[in-house]
Coordinates of C-alpha atoms in Angstrom, one line a residue:
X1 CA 42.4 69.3 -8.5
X2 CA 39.2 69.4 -10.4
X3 CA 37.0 72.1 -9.1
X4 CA 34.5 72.7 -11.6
X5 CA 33.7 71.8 -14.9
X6 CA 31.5 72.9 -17.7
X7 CA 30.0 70.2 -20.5
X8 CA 29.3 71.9 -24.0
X9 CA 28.4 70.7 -27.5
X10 CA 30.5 71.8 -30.1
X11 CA 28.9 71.9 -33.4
X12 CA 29.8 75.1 -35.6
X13 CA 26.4 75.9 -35.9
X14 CA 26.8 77.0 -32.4
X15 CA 28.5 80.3 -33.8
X16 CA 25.3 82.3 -35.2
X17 CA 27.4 83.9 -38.4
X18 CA 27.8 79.9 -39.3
X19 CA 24.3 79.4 -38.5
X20 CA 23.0 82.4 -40.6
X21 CA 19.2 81.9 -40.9
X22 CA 19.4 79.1 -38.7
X23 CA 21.1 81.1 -35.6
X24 CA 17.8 81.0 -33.6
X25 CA 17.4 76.9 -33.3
X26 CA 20.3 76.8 -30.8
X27 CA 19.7 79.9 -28.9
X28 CA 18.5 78.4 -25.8
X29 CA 21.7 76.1 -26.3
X30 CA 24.1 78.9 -26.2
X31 CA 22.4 80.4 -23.4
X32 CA 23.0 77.4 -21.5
X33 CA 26.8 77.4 -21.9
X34 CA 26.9 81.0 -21.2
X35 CA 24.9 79.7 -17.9
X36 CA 27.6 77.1 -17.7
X37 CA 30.8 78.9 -18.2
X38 CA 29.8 81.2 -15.5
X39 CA 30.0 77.8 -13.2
X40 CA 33.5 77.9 -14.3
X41 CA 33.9 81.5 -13.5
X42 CA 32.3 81.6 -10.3
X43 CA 35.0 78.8 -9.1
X44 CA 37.9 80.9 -8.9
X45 CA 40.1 79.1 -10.9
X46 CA 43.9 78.5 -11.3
X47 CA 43.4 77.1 -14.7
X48 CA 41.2 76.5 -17.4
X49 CA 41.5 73.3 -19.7
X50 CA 39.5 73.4 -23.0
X51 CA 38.8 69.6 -24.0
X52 CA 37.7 68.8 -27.5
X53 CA 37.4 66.2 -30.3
X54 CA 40.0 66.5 -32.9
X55 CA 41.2 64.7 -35.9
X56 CA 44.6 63.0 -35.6
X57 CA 46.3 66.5 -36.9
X58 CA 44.5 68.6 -34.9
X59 CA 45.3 66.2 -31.4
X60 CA 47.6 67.1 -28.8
X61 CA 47.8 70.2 -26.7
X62 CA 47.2 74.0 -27.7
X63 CA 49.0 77.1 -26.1
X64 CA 46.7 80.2 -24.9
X65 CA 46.3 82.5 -27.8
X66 CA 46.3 79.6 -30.9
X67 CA 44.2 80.9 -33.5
X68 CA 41.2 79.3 -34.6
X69 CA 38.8 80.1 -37.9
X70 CA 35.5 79.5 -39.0
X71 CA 36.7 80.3 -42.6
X72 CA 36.1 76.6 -43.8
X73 CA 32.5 77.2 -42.7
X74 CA 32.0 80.1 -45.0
X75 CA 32.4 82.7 -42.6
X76 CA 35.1 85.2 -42.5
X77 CA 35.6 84.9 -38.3
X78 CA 38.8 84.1 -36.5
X79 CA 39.1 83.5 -32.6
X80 CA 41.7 83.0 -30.7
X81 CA 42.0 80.3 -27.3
X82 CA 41.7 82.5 -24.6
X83 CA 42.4 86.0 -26.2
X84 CA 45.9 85.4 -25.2
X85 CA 48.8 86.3 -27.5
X86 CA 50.5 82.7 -28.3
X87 CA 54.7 82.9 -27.2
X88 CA 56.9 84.8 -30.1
X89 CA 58.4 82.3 -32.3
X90 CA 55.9 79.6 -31.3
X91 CA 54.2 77.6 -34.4
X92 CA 50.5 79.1 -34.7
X93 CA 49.3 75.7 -35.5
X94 CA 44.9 75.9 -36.1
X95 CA 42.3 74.8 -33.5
X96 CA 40.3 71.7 -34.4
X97 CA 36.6 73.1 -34.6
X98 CA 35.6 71.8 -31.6
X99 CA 38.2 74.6 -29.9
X100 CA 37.3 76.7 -31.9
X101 CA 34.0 76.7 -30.9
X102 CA 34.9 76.8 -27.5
X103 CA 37.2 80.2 -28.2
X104 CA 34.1 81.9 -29.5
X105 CA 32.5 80.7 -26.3
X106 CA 34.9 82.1 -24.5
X107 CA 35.3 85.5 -26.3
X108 CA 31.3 85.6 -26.0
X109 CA 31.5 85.8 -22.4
X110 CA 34.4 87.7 -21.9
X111 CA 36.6 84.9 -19.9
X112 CA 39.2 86.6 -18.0
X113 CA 39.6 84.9 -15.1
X114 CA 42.3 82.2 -15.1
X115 CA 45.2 81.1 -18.3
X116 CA 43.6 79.1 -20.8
X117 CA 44.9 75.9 -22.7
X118 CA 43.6 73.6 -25.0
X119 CA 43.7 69.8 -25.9
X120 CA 42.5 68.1 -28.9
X121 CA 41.5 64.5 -28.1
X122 CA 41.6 62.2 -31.3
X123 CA 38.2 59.8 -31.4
X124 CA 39.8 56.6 -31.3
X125 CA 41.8 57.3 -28.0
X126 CA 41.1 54.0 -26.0
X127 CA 39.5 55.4 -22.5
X128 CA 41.9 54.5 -20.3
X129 CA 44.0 57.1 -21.7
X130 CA 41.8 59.1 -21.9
X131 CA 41.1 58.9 -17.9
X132 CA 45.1 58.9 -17.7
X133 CA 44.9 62.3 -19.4
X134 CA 42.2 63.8 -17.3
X135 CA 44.3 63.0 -14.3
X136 CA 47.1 64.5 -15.6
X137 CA 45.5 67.8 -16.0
X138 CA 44.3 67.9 -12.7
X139 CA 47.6 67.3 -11.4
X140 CA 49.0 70.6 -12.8
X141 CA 47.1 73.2 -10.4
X142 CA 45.6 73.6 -7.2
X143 CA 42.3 74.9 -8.8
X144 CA 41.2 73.2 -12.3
X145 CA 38.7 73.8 -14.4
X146 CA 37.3 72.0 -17.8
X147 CA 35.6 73.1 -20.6
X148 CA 34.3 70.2 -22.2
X149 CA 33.5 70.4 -26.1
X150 CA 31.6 67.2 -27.9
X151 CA 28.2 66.2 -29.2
X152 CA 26.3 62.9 -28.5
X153 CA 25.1 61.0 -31.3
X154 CA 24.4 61.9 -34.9
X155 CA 21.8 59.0 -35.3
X156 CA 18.9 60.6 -33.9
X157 CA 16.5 60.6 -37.0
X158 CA 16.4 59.9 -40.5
X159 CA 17.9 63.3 -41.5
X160 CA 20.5 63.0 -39.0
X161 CA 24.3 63.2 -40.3
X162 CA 24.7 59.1 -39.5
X163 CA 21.2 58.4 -40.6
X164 CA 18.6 57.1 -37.8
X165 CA 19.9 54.5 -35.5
X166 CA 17.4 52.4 -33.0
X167 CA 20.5 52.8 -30.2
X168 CA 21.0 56.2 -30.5
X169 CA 18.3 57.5 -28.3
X170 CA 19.5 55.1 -25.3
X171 CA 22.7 55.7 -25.9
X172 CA 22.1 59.9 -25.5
X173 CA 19.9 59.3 -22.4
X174 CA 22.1 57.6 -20.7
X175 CA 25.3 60.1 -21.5
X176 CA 22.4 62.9 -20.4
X177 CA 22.2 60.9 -17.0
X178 CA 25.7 60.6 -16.3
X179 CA 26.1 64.4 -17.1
X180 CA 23.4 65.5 -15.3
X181 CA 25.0 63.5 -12.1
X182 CA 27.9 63.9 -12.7
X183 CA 28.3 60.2 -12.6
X184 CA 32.7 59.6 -13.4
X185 CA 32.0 56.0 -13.6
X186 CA 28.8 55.6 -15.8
X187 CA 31.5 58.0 -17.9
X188 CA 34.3 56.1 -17.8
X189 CA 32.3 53.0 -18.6
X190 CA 30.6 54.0 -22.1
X191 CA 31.4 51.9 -25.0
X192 CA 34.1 53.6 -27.4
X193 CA 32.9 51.2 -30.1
X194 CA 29.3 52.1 -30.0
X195 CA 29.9 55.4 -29.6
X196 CA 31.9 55.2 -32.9
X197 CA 29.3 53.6 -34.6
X198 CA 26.6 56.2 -33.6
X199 CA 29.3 59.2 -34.5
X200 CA 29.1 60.5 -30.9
X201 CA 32.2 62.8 -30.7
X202 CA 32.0 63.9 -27.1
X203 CA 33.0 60.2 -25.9
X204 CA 36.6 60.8 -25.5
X205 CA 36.3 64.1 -23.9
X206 CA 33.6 63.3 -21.5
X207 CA 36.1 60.2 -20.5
X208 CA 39.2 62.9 -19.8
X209 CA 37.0 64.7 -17.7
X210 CA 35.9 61.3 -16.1
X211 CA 39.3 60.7 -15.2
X212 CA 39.7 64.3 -14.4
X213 CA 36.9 64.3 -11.5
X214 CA 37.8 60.9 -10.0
X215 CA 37.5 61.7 -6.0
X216 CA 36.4 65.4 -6.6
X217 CA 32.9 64.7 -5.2
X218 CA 31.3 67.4 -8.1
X219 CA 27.7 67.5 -8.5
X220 CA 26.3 67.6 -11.7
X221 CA 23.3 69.6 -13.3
X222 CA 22.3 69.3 -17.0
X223 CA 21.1 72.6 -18.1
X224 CA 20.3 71.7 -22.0
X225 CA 19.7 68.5 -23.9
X226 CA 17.9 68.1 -27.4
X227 CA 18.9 66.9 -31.1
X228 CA 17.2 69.5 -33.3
X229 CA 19.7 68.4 -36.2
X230 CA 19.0 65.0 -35.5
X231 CA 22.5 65.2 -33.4
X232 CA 22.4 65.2 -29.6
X233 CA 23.6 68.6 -28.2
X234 CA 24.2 68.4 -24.2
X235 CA 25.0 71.1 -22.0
X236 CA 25.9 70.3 -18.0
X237 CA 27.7 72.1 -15.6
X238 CA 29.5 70.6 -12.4
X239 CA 31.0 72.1 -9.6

């Protein structure tokens, strides 16, 4: 069962040798998934899930140890999911970003306390599978825990990636809300095609762990929310 999850965005600005001059903008936001991940660590955990957007070749799952890069971002920095050393013989196939940023997270704080795997979740994936999915993670320990990777909308302003969009900021309050309480259903029930439009990558994600908590009776706290890119950044914690 769910016991604890963690909600994180997953741009790779996150990582300050992408960021270069611009590492200090997000430093209260890394702070607050180091303040998150310790939720997860403070749980006791059988098993931690890493849940992020991927493109359709970067989708399925991801062993413990799969190497990720930040190479395409300029920077010569490779992670790997969990520290872990991947199976001999196994295909080392790359991390979406969105994992990978979660691998650096996880290196960051020295995670040690449970196996790690990953799952790439491709954008389109209609949210009843994606609640399907969440459930099916659950299922596979006695003490679960999710790291959730995914940003809220790029619409925010005019310099935003996806330009500014009226709906955007109703759109990110209300995914701030339901993050914050830890509310499975508001979750479950957010609109896949307005989410699309408004570029919000964290909407399949946040509907695995919808489907993941379903009866868990978590409470929610968000510990971060702002758009400084014109993209909404969340950070939430629920145990």
């Amino acid at each position: 069962m769910l016991v604890a999850a963690a909600v994180c965005p997953c741009p790779p600005l996150l990582v300050p040798e992408v960021a270069a001059g611009a590492a200090p903008e997000l430093t209260a936001a890394r702070a607050a998934c180091t303040d998150a991940l310790g939720v997860l660590a403070a749980s006791r955990p059988d098993l931690l899930v890493v849940v992020g957007p991927a493109e359709q070749s970067g989708s399925g799952p991801f062993p413990e140890g799969a190497p990720g890069s930040f190479r395409g971002f300029g920077v010569d920095l490779d992670v790997r999911l969990g520290g872990g050393v991947p199976l001999a013989g196994a295909p080392e196939r790359p991390l979406p970003p969105s994992l990978a940023v979660a691998a650096w997270l996880l290196e960051r704080t020295g995670w040690s306390d449970a196996p790690v795997e990953g799952l790439g979740v491709g954008e389109p994936l209609e949210a009843e599978r994606c609640v399907r999915a969440g459930a099916e993670i659950v299922a596979r320990a006695d003490r679960v825990v999710l790291l959730v990777m995914g940003d809220a909308s790029a619409c925010r302003t005019l310099k935003a990636p996806g330009y500014l969009d009226e709906r955007a900021a109703g759109f990110d309050a209300e995914v701030a809300r339901a993050l914050g309480a830890a509310d499975v259903a508001a979750l479950k029930a957010l609109d896949a095609g307005l989410a699309y439009e408004l570029k919000a990558s964290g909407r399949a994600p946040w509907q695995v762990l919808a489907g993941a908590a379903e009866g868990a009776d978590l409470g929610g706290a968000l510990l971060y929310e702002d758009a400084p890119y014109g993209v909404g950044y969340m950070v939430a914690a629920w145990s």
